mmCIF file with all atom_site columns, C-alpha atoms in Angstrom:
data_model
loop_
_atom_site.group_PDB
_atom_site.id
_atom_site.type_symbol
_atom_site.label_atom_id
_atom_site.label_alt_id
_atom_site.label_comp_id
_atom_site.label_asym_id
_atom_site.label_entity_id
_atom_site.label_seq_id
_atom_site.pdbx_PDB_ins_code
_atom_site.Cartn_x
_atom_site.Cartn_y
_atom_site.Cartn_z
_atom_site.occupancy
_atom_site.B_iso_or_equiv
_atom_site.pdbx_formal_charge
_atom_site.auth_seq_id
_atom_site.auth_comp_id
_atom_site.auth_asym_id
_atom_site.auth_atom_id
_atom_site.pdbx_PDB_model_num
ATOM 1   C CA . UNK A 1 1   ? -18.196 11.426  37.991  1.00 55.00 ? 102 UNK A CA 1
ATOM 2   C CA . UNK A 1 2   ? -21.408 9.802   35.817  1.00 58.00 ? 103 UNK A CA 1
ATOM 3   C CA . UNK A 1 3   ? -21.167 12.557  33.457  1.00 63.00 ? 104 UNK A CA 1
ATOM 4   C CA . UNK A 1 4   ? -17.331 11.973  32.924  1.00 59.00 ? 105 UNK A CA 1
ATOM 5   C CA . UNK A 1 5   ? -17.239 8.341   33.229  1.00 54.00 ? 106 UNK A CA 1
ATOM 6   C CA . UNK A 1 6   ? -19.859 8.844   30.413  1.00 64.00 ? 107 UNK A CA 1
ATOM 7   C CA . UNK A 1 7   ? -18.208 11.056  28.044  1.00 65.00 ? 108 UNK A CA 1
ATOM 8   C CA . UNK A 1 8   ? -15.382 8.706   28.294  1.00 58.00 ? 109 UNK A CA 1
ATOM 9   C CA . UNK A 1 9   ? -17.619 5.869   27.015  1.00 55.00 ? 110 UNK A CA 1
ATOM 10  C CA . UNK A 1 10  ? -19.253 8.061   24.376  1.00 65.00 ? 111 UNK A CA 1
ATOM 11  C CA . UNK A 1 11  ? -15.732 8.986   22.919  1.00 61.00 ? 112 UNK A CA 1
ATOM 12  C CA . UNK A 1 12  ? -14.371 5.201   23.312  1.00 58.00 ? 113 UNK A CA 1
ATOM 13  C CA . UNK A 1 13  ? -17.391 4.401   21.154  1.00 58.00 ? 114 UNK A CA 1
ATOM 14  C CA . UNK A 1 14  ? -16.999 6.624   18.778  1.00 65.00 ? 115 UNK A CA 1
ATOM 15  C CA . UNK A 1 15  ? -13.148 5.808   18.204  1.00 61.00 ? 116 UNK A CA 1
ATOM 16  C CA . UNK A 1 16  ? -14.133 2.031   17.616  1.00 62.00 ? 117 UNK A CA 1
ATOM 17  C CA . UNK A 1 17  ? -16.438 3.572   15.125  1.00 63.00 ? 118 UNK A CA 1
ATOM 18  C CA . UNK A 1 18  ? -14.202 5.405   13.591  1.00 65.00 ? 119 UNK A CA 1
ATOM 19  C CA . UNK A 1 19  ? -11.751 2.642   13.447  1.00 61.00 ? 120 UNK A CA 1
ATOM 20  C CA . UNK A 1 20  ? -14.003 -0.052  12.229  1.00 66.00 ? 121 UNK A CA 1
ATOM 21  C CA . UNK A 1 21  ? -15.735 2.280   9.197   1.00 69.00 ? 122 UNK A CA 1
ATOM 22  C CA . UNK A 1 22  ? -11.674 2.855   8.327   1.00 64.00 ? 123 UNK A CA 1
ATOM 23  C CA . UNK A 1 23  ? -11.072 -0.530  8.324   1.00 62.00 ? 124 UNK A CA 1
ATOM 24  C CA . UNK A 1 24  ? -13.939 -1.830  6.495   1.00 67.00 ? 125 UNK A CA 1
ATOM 25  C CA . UNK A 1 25  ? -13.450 0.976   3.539   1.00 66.00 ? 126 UNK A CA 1
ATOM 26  C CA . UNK A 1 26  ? -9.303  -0.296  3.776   1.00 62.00 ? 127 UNK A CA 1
ATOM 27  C CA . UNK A 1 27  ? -10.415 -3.979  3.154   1.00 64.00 ? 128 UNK A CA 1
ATOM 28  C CA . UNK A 1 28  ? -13.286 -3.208  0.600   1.00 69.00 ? 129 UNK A CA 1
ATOM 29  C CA . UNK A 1 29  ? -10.918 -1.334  -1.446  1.00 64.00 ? 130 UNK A CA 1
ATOM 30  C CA . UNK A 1 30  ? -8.266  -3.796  -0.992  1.00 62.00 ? 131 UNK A CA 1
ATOM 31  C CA . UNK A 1 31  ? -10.939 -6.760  -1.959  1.00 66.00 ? 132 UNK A CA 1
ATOM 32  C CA . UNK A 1 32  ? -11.947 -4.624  -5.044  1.00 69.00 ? 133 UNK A CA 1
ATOM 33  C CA . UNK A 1 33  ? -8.514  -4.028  -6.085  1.00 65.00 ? 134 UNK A CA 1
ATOM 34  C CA . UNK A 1 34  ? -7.483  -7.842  -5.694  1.00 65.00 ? 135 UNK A CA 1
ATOM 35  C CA . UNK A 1 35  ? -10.648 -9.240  -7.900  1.00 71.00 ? 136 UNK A CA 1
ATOM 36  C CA . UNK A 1 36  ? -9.984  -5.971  -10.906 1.00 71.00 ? 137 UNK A CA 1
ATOM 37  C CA . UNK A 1 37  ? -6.417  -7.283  -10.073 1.00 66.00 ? 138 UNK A CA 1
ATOM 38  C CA . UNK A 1 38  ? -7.511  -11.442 -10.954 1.00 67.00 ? 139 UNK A CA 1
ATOM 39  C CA . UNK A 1 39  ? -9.581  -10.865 -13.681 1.00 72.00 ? 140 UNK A CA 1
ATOM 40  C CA . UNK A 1 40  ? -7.246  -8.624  -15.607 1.00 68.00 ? 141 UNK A CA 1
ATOM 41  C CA . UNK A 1 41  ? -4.397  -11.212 -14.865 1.00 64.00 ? 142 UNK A CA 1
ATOM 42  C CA . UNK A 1 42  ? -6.845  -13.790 -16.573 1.00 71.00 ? 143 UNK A CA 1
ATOM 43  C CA . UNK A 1 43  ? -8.076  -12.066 -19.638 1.00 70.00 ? 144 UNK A CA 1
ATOM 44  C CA . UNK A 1 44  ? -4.595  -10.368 -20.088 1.00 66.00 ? 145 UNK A CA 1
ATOM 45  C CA . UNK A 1 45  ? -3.821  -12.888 -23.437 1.00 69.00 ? 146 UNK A CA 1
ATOM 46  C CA . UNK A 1 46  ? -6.901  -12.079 -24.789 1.00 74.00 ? 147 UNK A CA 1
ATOM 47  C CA . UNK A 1 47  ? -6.748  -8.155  -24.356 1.00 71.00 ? 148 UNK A CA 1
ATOM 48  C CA . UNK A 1 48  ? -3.547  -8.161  -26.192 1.00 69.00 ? 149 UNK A CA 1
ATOM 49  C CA . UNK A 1 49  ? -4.842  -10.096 -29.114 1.00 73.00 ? 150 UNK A CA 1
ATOM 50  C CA . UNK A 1 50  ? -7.847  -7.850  -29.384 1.00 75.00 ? 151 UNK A CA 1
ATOM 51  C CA . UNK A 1 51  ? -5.883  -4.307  -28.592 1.00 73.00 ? 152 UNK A CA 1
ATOM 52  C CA . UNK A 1 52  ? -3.202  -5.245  -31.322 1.00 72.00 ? 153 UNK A CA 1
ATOM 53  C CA . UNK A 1 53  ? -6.549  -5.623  -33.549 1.00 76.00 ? 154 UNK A CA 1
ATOM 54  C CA . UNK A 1 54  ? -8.171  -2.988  -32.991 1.00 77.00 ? 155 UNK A CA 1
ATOM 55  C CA . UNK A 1 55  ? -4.459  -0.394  -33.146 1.00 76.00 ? 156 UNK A CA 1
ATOM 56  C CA . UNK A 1 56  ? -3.473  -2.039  -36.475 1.00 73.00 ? 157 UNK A CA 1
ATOM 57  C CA . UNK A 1 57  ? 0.069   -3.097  -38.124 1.00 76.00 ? 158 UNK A CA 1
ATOM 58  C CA . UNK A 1 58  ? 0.712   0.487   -38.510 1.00 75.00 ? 159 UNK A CA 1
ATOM 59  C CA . UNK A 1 59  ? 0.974   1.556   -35.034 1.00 74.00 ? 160 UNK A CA 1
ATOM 60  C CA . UNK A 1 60  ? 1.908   -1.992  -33.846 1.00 74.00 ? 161 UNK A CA 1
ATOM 61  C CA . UNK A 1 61  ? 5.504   -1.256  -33.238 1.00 80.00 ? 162 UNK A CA 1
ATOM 62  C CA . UNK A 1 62  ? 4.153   1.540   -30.647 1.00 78.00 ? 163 UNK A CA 1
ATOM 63  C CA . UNK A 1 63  ? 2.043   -0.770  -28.975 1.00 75.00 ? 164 UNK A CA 1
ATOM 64  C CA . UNK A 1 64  ? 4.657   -3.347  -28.489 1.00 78.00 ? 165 UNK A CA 1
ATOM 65  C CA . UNK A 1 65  ? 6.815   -0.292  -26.735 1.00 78.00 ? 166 UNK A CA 1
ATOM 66  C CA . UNK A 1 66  ? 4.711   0.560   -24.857 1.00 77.00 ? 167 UNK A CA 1
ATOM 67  C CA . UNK A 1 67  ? 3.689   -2.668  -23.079 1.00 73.00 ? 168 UNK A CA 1
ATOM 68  C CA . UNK A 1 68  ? 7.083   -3.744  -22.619 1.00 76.00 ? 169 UNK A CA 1
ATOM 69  C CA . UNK A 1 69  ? 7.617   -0.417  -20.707 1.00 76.00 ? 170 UNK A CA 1
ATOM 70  C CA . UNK A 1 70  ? 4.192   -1.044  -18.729 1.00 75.00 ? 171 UNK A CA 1
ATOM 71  C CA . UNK A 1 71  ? 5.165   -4.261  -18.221 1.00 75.00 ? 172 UNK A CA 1
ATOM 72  C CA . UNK A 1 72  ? 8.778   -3.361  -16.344 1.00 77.00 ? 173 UNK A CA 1
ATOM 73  C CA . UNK A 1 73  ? 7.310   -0.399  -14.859 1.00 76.00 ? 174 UNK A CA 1
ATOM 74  C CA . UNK A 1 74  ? 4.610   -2.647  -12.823 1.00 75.00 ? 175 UNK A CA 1
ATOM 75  C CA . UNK A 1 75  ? 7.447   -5.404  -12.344 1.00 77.00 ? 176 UNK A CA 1
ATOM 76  C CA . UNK A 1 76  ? 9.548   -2.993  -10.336 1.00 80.00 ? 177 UNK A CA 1
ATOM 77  C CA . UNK A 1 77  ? 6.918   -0.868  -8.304  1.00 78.00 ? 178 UNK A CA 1
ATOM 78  C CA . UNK A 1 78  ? 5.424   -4.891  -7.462  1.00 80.00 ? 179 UNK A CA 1
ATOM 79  C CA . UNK A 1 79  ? 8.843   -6.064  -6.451  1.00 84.00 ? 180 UNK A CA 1
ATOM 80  C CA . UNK A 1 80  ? 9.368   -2.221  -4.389  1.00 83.00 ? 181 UNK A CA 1
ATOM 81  C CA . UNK A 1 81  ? 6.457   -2.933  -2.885  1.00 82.00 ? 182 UNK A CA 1
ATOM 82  C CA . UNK A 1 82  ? 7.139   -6.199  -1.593  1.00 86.00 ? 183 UNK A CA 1
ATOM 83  C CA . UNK A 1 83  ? 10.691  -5.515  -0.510  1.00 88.00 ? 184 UNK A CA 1
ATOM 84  C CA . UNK A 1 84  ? 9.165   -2.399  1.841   1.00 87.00 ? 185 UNK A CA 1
ATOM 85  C CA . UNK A 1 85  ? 6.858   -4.705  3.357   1.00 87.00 ? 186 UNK A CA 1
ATOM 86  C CA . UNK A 1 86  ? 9.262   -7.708  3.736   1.00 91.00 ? 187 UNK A CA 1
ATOM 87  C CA . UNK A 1 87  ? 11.738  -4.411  5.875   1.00 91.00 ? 188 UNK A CA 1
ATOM 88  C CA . UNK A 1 88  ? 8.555   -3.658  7.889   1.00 90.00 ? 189 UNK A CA 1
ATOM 89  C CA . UNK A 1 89  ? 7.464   -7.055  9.001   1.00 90.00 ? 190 UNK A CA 1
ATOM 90  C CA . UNK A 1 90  ? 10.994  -7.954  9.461   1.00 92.00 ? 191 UNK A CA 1
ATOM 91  C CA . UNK A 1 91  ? 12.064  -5.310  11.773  1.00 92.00 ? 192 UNK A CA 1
ATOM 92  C CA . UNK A 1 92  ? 8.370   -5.368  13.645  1.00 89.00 ? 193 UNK A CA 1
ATOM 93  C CA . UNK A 1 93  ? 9.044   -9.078  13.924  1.00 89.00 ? 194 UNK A CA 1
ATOM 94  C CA . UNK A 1 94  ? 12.484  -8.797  15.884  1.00 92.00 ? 195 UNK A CA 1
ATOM 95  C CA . UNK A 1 95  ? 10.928  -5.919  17.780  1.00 91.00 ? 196 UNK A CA 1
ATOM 96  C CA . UNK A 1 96  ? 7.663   -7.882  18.949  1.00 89.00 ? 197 UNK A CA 1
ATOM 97  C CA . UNK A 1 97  ? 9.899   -10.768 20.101  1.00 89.00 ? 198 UNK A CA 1
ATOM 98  C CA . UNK A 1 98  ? 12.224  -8.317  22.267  1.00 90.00 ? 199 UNK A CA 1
ATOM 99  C CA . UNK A 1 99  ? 8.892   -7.275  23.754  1.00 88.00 ? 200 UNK A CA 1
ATOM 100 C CA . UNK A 1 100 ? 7.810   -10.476 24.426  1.00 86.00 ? 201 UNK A CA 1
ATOM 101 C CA . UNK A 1 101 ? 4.676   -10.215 22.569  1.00 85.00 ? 202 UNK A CA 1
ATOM 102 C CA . UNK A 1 102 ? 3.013   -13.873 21.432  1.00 83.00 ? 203 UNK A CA 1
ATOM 103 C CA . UNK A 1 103 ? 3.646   -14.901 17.831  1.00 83.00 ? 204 UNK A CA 1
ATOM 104 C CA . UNK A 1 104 ? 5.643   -12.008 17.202  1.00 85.00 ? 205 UNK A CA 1
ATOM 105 C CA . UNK A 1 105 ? 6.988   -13.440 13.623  1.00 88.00 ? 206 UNK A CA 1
ATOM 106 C CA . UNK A 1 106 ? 3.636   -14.591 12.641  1.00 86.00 ? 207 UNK A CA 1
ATOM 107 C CA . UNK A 1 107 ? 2.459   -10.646 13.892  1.00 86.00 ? 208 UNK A CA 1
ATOM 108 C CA . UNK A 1 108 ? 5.528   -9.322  11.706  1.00 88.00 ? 209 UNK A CA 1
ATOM 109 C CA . UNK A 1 109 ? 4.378   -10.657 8.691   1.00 87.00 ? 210 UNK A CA 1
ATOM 110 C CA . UNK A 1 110 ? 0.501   -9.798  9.203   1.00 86.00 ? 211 UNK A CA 1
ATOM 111 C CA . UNK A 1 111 ? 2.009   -6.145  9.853   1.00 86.00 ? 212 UNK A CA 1
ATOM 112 C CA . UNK A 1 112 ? 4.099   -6.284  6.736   1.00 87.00 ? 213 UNK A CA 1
ATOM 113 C CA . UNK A 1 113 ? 1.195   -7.420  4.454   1.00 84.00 ? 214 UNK A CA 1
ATOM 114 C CA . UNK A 1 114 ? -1.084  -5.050  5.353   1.00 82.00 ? 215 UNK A CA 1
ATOM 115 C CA . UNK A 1 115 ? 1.726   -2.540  4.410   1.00 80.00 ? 216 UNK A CA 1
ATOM 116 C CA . UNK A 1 116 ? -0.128  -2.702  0.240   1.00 76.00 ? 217 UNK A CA 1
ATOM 117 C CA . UNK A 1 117 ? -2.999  -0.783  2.001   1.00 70.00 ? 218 UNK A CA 1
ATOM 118 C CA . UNK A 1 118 ? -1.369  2.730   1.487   1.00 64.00 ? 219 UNK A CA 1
ATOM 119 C CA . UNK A 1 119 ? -2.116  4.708   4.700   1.00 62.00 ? 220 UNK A CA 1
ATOM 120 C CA . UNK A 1 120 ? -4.554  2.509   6.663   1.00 69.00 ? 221 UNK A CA 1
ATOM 121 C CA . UNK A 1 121 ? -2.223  -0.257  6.289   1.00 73.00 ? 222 UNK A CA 1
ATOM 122 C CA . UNK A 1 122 ? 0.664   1.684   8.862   1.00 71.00 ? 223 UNK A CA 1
ATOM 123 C CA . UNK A 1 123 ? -2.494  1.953   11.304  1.00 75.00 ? 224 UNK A CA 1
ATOM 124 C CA . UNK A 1 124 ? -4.006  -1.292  11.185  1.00 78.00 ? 225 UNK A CA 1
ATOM 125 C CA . UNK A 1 125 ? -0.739  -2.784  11.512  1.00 78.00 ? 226 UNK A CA 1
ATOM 126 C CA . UNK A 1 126 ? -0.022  -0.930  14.501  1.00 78.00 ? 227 UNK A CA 1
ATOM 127 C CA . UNK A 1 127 ? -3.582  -1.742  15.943  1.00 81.00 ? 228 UNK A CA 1
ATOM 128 C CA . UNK A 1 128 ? -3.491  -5.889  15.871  1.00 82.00 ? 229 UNK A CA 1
ATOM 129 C CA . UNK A 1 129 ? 0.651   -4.935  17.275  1.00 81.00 ? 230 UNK A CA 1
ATOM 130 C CA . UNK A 1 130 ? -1.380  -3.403  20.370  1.00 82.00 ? 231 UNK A CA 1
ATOM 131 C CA . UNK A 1 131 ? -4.393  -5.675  20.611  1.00 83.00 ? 232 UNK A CA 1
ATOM 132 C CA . UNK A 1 132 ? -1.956  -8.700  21.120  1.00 81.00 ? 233 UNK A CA 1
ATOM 133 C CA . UNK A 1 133 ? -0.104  -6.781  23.210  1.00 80.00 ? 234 UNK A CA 1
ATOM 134 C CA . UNK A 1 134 ? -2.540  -6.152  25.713  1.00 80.00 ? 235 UNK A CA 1
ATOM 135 C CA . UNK A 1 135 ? -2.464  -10.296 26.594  1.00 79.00 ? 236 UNK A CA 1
ATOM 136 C CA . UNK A 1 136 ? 1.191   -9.228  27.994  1.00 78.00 ? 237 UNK A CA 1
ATOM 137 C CA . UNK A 1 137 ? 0.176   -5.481  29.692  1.00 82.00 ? 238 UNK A CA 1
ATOM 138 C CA . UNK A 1 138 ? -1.195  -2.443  28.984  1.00 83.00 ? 239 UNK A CA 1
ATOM 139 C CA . UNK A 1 139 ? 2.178   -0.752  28.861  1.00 87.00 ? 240 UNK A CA 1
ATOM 140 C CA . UNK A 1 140 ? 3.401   -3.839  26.094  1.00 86.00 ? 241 UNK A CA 1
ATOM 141 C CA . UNK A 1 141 ? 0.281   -2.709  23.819  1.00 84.00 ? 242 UNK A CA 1
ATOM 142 C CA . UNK A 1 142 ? 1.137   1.054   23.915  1.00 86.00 ? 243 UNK A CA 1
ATOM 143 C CA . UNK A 1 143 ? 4.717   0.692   23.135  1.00 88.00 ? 244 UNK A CA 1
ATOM 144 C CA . UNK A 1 144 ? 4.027   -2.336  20.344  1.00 87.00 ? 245 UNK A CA 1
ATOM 145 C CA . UNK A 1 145 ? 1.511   0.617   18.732  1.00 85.00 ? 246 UNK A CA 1
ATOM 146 C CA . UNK A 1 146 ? 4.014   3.157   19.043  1.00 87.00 ? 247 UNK A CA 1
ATOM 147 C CA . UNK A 1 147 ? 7.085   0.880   17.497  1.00 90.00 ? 248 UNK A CA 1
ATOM 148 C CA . UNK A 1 148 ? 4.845   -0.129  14.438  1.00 88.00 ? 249 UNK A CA 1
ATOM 149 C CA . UNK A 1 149 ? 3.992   3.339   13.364  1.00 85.00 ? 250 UNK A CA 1
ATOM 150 C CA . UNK A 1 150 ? 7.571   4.792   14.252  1.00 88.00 ? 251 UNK A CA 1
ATOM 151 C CA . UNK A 1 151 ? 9.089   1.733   12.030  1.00 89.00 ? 252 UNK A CA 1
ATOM 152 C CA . UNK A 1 152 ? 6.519   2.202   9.509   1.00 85.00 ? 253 UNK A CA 1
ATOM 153 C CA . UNK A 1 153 ? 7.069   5.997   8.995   1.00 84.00 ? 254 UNK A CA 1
ATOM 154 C CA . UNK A 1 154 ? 11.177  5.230   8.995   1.00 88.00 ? 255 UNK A CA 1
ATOM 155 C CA . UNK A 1 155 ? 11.000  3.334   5.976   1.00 87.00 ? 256 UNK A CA 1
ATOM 156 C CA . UNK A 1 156 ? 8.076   5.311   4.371   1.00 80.00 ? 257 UNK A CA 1
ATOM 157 C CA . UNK A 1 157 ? 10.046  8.916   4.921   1.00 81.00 ? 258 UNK A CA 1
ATOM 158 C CA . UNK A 1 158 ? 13.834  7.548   4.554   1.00 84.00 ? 259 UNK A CA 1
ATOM 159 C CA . UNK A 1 159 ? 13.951  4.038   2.881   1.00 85.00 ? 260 UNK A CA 1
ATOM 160 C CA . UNK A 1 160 ? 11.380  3.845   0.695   1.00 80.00 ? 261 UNK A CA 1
ATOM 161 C CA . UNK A 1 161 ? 11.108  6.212   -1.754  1.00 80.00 ? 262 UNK A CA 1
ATOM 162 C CA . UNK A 1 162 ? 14.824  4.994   -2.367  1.00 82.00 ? 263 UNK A CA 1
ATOM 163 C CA . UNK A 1 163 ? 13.957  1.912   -3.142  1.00 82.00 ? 264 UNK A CA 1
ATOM 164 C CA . UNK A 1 164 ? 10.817  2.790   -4.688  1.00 76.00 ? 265 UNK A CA 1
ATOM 165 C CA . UNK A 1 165 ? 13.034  5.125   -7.056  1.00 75.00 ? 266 UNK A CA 1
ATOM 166 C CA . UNK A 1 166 ? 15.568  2.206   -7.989  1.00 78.00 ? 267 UNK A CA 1
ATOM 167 C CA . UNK A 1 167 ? 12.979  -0.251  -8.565  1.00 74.00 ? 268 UNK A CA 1
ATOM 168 C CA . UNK A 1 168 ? 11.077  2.081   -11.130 1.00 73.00 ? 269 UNK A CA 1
ATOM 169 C CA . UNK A 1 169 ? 13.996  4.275   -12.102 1.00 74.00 ? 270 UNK A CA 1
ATOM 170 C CA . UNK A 1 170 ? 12.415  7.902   -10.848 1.00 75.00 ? 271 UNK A CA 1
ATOM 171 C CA . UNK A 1 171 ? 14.148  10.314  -8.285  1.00 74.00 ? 272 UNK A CA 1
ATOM 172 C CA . UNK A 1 172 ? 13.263  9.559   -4.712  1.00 73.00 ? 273 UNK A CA 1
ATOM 173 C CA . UNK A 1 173 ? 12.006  12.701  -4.831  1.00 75.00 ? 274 UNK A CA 1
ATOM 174 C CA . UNK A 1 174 ? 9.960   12.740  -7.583  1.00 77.00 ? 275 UNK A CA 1
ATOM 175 C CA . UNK A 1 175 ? 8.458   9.103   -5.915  1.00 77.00 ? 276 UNK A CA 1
ATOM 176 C CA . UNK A 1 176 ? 7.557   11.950  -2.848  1.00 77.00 ? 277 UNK A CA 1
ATOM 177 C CA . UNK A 1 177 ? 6.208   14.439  -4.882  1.00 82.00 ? 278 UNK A CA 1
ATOM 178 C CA . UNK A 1 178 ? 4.292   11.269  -7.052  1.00 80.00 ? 279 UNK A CA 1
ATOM 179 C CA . UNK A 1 179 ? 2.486   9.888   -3.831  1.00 77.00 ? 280 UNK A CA 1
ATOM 180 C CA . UNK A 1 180 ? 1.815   13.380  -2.284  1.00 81.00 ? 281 UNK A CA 1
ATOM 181 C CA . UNK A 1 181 ? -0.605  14.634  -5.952  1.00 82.00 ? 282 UNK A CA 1
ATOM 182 C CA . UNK A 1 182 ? -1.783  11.059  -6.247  1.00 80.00 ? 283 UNK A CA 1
ATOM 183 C CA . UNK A 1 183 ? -3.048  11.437  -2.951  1.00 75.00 ? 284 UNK A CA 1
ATOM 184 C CA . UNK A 1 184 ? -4.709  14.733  -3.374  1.00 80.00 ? 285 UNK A CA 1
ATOM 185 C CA . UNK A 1 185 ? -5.962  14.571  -6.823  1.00 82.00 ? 286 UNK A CA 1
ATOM 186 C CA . UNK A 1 186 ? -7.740  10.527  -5.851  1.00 78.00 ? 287 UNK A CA 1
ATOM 187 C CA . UNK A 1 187 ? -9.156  12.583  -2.150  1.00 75.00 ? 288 UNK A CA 1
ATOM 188 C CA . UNK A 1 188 ? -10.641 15.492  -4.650  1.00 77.00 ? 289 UNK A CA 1
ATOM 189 C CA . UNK A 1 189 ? -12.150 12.371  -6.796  1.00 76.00 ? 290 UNK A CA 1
ATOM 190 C CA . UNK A 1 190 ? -13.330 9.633   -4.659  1.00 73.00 ? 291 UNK A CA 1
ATOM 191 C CA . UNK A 1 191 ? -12.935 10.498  -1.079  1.00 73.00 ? 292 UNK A CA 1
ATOM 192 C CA . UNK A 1 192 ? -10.851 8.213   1.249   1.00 66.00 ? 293 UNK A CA 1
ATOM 193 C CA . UNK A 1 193 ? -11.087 5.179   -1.421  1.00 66.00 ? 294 UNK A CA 1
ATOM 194 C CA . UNK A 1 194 ? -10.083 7.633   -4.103  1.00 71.00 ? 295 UNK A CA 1
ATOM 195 C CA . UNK A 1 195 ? -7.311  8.719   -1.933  1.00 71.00 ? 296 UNK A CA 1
ATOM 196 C CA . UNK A 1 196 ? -5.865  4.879   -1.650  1.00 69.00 ? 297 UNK A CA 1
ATOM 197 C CA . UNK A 1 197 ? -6.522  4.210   -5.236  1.00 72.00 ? 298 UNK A CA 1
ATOM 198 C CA . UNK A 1 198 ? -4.207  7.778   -6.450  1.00 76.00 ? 299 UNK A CA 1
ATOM 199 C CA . UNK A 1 199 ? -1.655  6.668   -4.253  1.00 74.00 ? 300 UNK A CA 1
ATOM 200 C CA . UNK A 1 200 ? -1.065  3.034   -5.668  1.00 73.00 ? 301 UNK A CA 1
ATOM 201 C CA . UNK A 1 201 ? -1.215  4.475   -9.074  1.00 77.00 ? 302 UNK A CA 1
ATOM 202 C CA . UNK A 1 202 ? 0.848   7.446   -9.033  1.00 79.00 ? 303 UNK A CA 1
ATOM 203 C CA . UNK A 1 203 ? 4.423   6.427   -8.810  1.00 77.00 ? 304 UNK A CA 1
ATOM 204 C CA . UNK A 1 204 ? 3.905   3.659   -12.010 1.00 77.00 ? 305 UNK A CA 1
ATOM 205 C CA . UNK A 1 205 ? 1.802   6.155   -13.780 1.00 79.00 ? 306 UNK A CA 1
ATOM 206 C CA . UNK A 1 206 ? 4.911   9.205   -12.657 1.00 79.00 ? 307 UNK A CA 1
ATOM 207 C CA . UNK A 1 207 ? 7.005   6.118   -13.611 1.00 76.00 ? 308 UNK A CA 1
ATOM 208 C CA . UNK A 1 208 ? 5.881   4.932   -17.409 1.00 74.00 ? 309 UNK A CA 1
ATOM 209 C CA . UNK A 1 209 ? 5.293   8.629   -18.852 1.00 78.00 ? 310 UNK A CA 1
ATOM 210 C CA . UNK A 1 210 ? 9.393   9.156   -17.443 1.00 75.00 ? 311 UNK A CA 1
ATOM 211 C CA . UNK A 1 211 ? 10.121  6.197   -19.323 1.00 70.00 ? 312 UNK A CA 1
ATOM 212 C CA . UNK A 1 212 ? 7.935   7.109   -22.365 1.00 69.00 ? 313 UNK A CA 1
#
């Protein structure tokens, strides 16, 4: 009974390791993405002036294309983005308050926000669903986890890559495809971090070549 009791504690341990080091890469790559994010919004007048400079009158005309492609590119994967997490916190919302789970709107927008964090977000989401949930019953916090991720992987498989696709103006299937070789070529590169950076930039990167 010791030994069990302790390989139970050793393997509880090791999944709020495992959990936390997930978590704390999630937010540190979030948190660099948000400042790169900031400071290019801020010294975006100033990189225009000096990249028209440097290209030259002759190949100014090209420029100019391509921005305003860039530009509408990033303007409808930002707006995709938000409208998948606005579904997700929406429908975890409603289902929270069915449940009888406290502050379940407050809970269903946490859980749609931390839908930007491409494959920890679905988890994390799920985990605060089922921490709350415990302050109603054990059985509350297991079926509040298992609701999150079932909502979140609805949208991601069927819903998403539709409006992903409209919003940027690729096939839903080439959003799949897009997502799937971002997220294996930024693994190969930088490991879990790399992994979350390919798949944020793979569909407008898939996205302004199409349109180019």
């Amino acid at each position: 009974a010791a030994s069990w009791a302790s390989s139970i504690a050793q393997g509880s341990a090791n999944g709020i390791v495992a959990f936390s080091t997930t978590l704390a890469n999630g937010l540190m790559a979030l948190g660099f993405a948000l400042v790169i994010a900031f400071w290019i919004l801020m010294e975006l007048p100033a990189m225009g002036r000096e990249t028209r400079r440097l290209i030259g009158p002759k190949h100014a005309e090209d420029a100019e294309f391509f921005h305003a492609t860039f530009t509408r590119v990033m303007g409808g994967y930002i707006k995709g983005t938000l409208v998948q997490c606005m579904l997700i916190g929406v429908c975890c919302g409603i289902g929270f308050a069915v449940m009888g789970i406290p502050s379940a709107a407050a809970l269903g927008v946490i859980t749609g926000l931390l839908n930007i964090i491409p494959v920890v977000g679905p988890w994390l989401g799920g985990g605060m669903a089922a921490i709350v949930g415990v302050f109603s019953s054990p059985l509350i916090a297991v079926v509040a986890l298992v609701y999150t991720i079932a909502v979140q992987q609805f949208i991601y498989t069927f819903i998403s890559p539709k409006i992903m696709g409209n919003s940027v103006d690729i096939h839903p299937a080439l959003v799949i495809m897009a997502l799937m070789v971002g997220s294996a070529l930024g693994f190969a590169v930088g490991g879990f971090v790399g992994n979350i950076v390919g798949m944020l930039a793979s569909i407008p990167a898939v996205a302004a070549i199409k349109s180019l």
